[in-house]
PDB file of C-alpha atoms in Angstrom:
ATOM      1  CA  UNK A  14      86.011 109.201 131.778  1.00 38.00           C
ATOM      2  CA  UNK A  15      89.437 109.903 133.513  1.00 42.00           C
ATOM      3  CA  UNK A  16      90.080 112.049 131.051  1.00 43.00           C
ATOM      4  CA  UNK A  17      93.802 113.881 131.470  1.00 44.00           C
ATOM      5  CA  UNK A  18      94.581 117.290 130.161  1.00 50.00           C
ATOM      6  CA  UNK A  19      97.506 118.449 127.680  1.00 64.00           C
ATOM      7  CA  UNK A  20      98.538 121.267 126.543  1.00 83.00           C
ATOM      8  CA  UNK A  21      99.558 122.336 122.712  1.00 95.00           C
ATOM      9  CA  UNK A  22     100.241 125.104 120.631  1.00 97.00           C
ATOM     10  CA  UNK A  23      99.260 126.532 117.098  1.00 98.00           C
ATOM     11  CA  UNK A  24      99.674 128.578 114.094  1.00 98.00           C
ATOM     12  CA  UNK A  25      97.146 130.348 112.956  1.00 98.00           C
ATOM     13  CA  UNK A  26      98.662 131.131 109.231  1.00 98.00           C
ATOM     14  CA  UNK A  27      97.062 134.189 107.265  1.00 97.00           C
ATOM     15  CA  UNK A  28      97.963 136.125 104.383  1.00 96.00           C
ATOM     16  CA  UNK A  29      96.174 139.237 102.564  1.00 95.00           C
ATOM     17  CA  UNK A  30      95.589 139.031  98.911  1.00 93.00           C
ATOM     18  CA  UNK A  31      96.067 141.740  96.571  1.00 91.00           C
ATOM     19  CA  UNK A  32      92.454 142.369  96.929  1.00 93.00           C
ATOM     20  CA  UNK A  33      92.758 143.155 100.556  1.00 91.00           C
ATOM     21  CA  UNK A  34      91.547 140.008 101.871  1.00 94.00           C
ATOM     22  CA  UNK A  35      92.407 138.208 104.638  1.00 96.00           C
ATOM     23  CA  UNK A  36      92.526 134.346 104.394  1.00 96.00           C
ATOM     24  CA  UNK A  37      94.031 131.545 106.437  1.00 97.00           C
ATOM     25  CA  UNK A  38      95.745 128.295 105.561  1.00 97.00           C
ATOM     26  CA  UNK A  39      93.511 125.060 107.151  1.00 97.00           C
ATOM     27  CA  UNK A  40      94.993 121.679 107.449  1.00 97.00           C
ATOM     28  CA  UNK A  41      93.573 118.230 107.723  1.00 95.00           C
ATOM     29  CA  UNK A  42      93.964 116.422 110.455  1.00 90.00           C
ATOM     30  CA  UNK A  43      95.385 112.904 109.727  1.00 86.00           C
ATOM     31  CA  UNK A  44      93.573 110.768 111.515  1.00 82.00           C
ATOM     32  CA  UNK A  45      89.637 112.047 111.269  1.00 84.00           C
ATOM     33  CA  UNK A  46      90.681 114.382 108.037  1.00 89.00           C
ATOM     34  CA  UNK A  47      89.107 117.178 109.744  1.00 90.00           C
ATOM     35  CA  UNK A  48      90.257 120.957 109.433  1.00 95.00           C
ATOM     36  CA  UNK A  49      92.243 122.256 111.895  1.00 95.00           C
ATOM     37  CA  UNK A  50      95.222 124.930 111.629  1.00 97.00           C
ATOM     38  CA  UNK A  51      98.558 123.643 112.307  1.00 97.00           C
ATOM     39  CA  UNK A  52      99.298 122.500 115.958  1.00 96.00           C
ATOM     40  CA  UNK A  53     101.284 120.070 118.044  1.00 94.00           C
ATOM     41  CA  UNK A  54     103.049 120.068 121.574  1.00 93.00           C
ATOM     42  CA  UNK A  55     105.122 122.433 122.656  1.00 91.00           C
ATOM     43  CA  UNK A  56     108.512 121.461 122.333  1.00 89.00           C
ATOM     44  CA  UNK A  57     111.569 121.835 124.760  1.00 88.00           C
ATOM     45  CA  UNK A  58     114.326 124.434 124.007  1.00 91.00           C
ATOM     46  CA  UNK A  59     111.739 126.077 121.927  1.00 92.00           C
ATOM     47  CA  UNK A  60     109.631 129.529 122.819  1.00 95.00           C
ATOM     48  CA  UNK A  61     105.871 128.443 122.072  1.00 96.00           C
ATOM     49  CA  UNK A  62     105.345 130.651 119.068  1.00 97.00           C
ATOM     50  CA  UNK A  63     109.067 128.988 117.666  1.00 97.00           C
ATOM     51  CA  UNK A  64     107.291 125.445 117.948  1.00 96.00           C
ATOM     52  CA  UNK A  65     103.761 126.689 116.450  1.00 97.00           C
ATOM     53  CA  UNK A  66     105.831 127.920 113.805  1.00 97.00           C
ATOM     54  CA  UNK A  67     107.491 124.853 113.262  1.00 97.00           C
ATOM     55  CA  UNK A  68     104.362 122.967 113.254  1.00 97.00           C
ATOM     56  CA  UNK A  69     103.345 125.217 110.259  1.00 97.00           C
ATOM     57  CA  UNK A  70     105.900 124.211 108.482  1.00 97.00           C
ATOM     58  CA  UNK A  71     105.905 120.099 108.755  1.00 97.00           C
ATOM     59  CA  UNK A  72     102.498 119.972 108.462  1.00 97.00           C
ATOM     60  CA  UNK A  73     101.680 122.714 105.129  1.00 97.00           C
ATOM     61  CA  UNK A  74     105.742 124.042 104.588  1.00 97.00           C
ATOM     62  CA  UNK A  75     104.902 127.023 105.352  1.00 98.00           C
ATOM     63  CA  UNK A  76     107.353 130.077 106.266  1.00 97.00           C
ATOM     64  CA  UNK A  77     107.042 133.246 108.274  1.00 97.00           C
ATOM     65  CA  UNK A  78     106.841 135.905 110.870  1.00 97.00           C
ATOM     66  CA  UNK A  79     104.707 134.294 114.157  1.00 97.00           C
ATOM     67  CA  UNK A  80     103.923 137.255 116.578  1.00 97.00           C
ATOM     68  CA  UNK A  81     105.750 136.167 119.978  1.00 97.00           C
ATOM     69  CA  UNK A  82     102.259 136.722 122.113  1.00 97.00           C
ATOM     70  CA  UNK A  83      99.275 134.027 121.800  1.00 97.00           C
ATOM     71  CA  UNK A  84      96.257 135.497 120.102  1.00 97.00           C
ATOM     72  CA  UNK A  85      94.159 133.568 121.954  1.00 96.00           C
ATOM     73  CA  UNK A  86      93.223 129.653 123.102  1.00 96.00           C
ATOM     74  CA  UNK A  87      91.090 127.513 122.512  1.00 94.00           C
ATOM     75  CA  UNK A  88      90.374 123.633 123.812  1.00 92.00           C
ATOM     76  CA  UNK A  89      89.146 120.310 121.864  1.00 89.00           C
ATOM     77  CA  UNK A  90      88.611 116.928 122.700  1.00 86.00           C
ATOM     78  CA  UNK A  91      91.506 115.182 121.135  1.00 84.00           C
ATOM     79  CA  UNK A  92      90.855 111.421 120.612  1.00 80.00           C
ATOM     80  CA  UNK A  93      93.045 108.755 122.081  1.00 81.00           C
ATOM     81  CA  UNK A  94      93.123 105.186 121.423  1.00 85.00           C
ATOM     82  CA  UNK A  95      91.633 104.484 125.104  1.00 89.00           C
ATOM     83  CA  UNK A  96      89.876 107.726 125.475  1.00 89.00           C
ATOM     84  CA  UNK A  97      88.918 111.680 124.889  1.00 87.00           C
ATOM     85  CA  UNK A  98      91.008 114.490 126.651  1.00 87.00           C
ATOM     86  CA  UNK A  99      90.426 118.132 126.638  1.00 89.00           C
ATOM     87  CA  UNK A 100      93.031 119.645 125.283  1.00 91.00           C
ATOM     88  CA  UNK A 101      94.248 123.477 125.317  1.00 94.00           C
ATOM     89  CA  UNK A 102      96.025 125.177 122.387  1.00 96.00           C
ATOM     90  CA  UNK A 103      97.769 128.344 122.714  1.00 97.00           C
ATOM     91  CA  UNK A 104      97.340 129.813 119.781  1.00 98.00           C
ATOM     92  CA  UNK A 105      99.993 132.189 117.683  1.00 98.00           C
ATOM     93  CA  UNK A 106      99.039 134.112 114.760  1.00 98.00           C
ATOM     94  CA  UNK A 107     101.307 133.666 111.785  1.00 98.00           C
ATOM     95  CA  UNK A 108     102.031 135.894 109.300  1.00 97.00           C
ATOM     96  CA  UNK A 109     102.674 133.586 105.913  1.00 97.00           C
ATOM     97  CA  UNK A 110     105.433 134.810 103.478  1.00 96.00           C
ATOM     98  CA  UNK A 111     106.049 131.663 101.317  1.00 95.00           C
ATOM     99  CA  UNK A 112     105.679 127.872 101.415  1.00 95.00           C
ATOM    100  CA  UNK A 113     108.396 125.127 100.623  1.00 96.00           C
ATOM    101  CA  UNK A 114     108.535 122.908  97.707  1.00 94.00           C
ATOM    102  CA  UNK A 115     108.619 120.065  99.937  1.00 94.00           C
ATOM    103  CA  UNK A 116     108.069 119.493 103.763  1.00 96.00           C
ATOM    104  CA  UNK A 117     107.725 116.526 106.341  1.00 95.00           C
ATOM    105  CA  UNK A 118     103.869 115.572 105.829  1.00 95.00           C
ATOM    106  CA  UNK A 119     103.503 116.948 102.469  1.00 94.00           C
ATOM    107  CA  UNK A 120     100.893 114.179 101.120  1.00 92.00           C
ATOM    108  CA  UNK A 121      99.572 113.037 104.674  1.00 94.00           C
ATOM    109  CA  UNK A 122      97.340 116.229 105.000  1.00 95.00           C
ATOM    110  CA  UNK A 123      95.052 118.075 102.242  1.00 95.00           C
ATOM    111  CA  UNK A 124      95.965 122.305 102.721  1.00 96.00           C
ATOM    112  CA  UNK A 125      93.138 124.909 101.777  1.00 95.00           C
ATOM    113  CA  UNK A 126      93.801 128.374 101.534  1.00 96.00           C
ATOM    114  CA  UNK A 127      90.318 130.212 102.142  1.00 96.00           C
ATOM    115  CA  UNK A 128      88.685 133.494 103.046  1.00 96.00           C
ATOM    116  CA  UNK A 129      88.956 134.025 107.003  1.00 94.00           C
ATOM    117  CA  UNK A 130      85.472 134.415 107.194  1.00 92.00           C
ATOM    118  CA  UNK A 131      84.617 131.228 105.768  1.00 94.00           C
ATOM    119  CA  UNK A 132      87.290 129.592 107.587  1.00 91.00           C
ATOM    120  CA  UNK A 133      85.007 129.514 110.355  1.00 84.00           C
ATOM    121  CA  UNK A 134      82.074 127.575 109.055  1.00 88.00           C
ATOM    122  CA  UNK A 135      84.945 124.561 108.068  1.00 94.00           C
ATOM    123  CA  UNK A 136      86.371 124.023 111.489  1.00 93.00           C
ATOM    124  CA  UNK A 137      84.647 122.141 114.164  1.00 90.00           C
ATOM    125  CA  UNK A 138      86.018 123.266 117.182  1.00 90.00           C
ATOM    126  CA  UNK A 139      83.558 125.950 118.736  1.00 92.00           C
ATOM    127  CA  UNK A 140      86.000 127.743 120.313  1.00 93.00           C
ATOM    128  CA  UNK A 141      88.804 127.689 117.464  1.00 94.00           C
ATOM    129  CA  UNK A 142      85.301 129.142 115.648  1.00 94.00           C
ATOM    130  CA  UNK A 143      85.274 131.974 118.104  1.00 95.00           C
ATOM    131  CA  UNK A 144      88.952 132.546 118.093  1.00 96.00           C
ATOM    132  CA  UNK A 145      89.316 132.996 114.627  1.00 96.00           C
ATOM    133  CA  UNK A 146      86.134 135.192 114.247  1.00 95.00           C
ATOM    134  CA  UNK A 147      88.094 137.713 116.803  1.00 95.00           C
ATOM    135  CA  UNK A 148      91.504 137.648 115.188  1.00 96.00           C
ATOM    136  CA  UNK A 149      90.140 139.078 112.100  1.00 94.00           C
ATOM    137  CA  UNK A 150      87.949 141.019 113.332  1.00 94.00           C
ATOM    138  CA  UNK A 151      90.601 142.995 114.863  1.00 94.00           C
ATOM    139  CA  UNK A 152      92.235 146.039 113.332  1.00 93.00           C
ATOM    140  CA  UNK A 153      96.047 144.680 114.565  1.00 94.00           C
ATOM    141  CA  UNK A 154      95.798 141.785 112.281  1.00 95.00           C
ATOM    142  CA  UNK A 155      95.355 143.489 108.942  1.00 93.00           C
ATOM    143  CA  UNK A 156      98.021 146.097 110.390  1.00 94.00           C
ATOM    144  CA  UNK A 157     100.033 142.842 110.767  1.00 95.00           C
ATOM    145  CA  UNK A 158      99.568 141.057 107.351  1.00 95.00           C
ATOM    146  CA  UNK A 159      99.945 144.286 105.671  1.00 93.00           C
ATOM    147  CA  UNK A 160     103.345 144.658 107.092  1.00 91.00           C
ATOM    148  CA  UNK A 161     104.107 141.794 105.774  1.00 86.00           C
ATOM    149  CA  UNK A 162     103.396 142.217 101.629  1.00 67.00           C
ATOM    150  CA  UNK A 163     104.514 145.722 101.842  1.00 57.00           C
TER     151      UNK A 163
END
Protein backbone atom coordinates (compact mmCIF):
# COMPACT_ATOMS: atom_id res chain seq x y z
CA UNK A 1 0.00 0.00 0.00
CA UNK A 2 3.06 2.33 0.67
CA UNK A 3 1.33 3.63 3.20
CA UNK A 4 3.44 6.62 5.20
CA UNK A 5 2.94 7.43 8.81
CA UNK A 6 2.03 10.94 10.52
CA UNK A 7 1.73 11.98 13.54
CA UNK A 8 -1.20 14.31 15.23
CA UNK A 9 -2.51 15.42 18.32
CA UNK A 10 -5.96 15.77 20.18
CA UNK A 11 -8.29 17.09 22.67
CA UNK A 12 -10.17 15.03 24.41
CA UNK A 13 -12.83 17.80 25.84
CA UNK A 14 -14.94 16.76 29.04
CA UNK A 15 -16.97 18.49 31.43
CA UNK A 16 -19.03 17.21 34.65
CA UNK A 17 -22.59 18.17 34.95
CA UNK A 18 -24.22 19.21 38.00
CA UNK A 19 -25.33 15.70 38.32
CA UNK A 20 -21.84 14.43 38.58
CA UNK A 21 -21.48 13.19 35.19
CA UNK A 22 -18.82 13.09 33.07
CA UNK A 23 -19.40 13.77 29.30
CA UNK A 24 -17.23 14.67 26.34
CA UNK A 25 -17.66 16.98 23.38
CA UNK A 26 -17.49 14.71 19.80
CA UNK A 27 -16.96 16.35 16.52
CA UNK A 28 -17.67 15.38 12.98
CA UNK A 29 -15.23 14.87 10.82
CA UNK A 30 -15.68 16.88 7.56
CA UNK A 31 -15.03 14.78 5.06
CA UNK A 32 -16.75 11.15 6.09
CA UNK A 33 -18.99 13.10 8.94
CA UNK A 34 -17.80 10.65 11.34
CA UNK A 35 -17.20 11.35 15.19
CA UNK A 36 -14.02 12.01 16.25
CA UNK A 37 -12.74 14.49 19.13
CA UNK A 38 -10.89 17.40 17.99
CA UNK A 39 -7.40 16.76 16.38
CA UNK A 40 -4.95 18.02 13.81
CA UNK A 41 -1.03 18.21 13.41
CA UNK A 42 1.05 19.37 15.72
CA UNK A 43 2.06 22.70 15.05
CA UNK A 44 5.56 24.46 15.27
CA UNK A 45 6.29 26.94 18.13
CA UNK A 46 3.52 25.22 19.88
CA UNK A 47 3.82 22.52 23.01
CA UNK A 48 1.48 19.54 21.79
CA UNK A 49 -1.22 19.99 24.38
CA UNK A 50 -1.13 24.14 23.20
CA UNK A 51 -1.99 22.85 19.54
CA UNK A 52 -4.67 20.09 20.74
CA UNK A 53 -6.07 22.88 22.49
CA UNK A 54 -6.21 24.98 19.66
CA UNK A 55 -7.71 22.38 17.59
CA UNK A 56 -10.60 22.38 20.18
CA UNK A 57 -11.25 25.53 19.62
CA UNK A 58 -11.44 25.93 15.53
CA UNK A 59 -13.13 22.97 15.21
CA UNK A 60 -16.19 23.23 18.35
CA UNK A 61 -14.86 26.97 20.02
CA UNK A 62 -14.20 25.53 22.79
CA UNK A 63 -12.03 27.01 25.84
CA UNK A 64 -10.01 25.54 28.65
CA UNK A 65 -7.46 23.99 30.87
CA UNK A 66 -5.54 20.93 28.65
CA UNK A 67 -3.36 18.88 31.16
CA UNK A 68 0.35 19.32 29.71
CA UNK A 69 0.90 15.22 29.70
CA UNK A 70 -0.90 12.97 26.88
CA UNK A 71 -3.53 10.73 28.38
CA UNK A 72 -2.93 8.32 26.05
CA UNK A 73 -2.69 7.50 21.96
CA UNK A 74 -4.33 6.06 19.79
CA UNK A 75 -3.87 5.37 15.72
CA UNK A 76 -6.49 5.44 12.64
CA UNK A 77 -6.31 5.04 9.14
CA UNK A 78 -6.72 8.51 7.85
CA UNK A 79 -7.86 8.59 4.17
CA UNK A 80 -5.91 10.32 1.48
CA UNK A 81 -6.85 11.10 -1.94
CA UNK A 82 -4.21 8.36 -3.28
CA UNK A 83 -4.26 6.21 -0.26
CA UNK A 84 -4.77 5.09 3.66
CA UNK A 85 -2.01 5.94 6.32
CA UNK A 86 -1.87 4.96 9.88
CA UNK A 87 -1.86 7.68 11.75
CA UNK A 88 -0.92 8.30 15.61
CA UNK A 89 -2.66 10.88 17.84
CA UNK A 90 -1.30 11.94 21.04
CA UNK A 91 -3.98 12.54 22.89
CA UNK A 92 -4.52 15.50 25.73
CA UNK A 93 -7.36 15.57 27.99
CA UNK A 94 -9.16 18.87 28.15
CA UNK A 95 -10.87 20.25 30.76
CA UNK A 96 -13.91 22.47 29.03
CA UNK A 97 -14.84 25.80 30.79
CA UNK A 98 -16.88 27.61 28.04
CA UNK A 99 -17.35 27.71 24.26
CA UNK A 100 -17.23 30.83 21.86
CA UNK A 101 -20.05 32.40 20.11
CA UNK A 102 -18.30 31.93 16.98
CA UNK A 103 -15.13 29.97 15.81
CA UNK A 104 -13.25 28.99 12.48
CA UNK A 105 -15.41 25.82 11.35
CA UNK A 106 -18.46 26.66 13.18
CA UNK A 107 -21.05 25.17 10.47
CA UNK A 108 -18.50 22.69 8.72
CA UNK A 109 -18.79 20.14 11.67
CA UNK A 110 -22.03 18.94 13.74
CA UNK A 111 -20.77 19.05 17.91
CA UNK A 112 -22.52 16.54 20.42
CA UNK A 113 -22.09 16.81 23.92
CA UNK A 114 -22.79 13.18 25.40
CA UNK A 115 -22.30 10.93 28.39
CA UNK A 116 -18.55 9.53 28.35
CA UNK A 117 -19.77 6.24 28.47
CA UNK A 118 -21.76 6.43 25.48
CA UNK A 119 -19.18 8.33 23.78
CA UNK A 120 -17.63 5.15 23.13
CA UNK A 121 -20.22 3.25 21.21
CA UNK A 122 -20.25 6.63 18.58
CA UNK A 123 -16.62 6.62 17.64
CA UNK A 124 -15.12 4.21 15.27
CA UNK A 125 -11.70 4.11 16.03
CA UNK A 126 -11.03 0.92 18.28
CA UNK A 127 -8.40 2.29 19.99
CA UNK A 128 -9.82 5.98 20.55
CA UNK A 129 -12.76 3.35 22.01
CA UNK A 130 -10.25 1.99 24.44
CA UNK A 131 -8.68 5.27 25.26
CA UNK A 132 -11.61 6.93 26.24
CA UNK A 133 -13.04 3.92 28.24
CA UNK A 134 -9.65 4.36 30.49
CA UNK A 135 -9.71 8.12 30.90
CA UNK A 136 -12.91 7.94 32.67
CA UNK A 137 -12.50 5.21 34.25
CA UNK A 138 -9.81 6.76 36.16
CA UNK A 139 -10.19 8.49 39.50
CA UNK A 140 -7.64 11.62 38.24
CA UNK A 141 -10.12 12.67 35.70
CA UNK A 142 -13.14 13.39 37.85
CA UNK A 143 -10.46 14.91 40.39
CA UNK A 144 -9.63 16.99 37.26
CA UNK A 145 -13.10 18.15 35.97
CA UNK A 146 -14.12 18.77 39.43
CA UNK A 147 -11.39 21.24 39.83
CA UNK A 148 -12.57 22.82 37.25
CA UNK A 149 -16.57 23.78 38.23
CA UNK A 150 -15.54 24.27 41.73
Amino acid sequence: MGAKSGRQVAALPMRLTEAGVIELLLVTSRETRRWIIPKGWSMKGLKDHRAAAKEAEEEAGLKGRVLKNAVGRYTYWRRTKRDFRLTSVSVFLMGVEGQLGAWKEKGQRDLCWIDAKDAAGMVQEPDLITLIESVIARPDTRAFLSRLTA
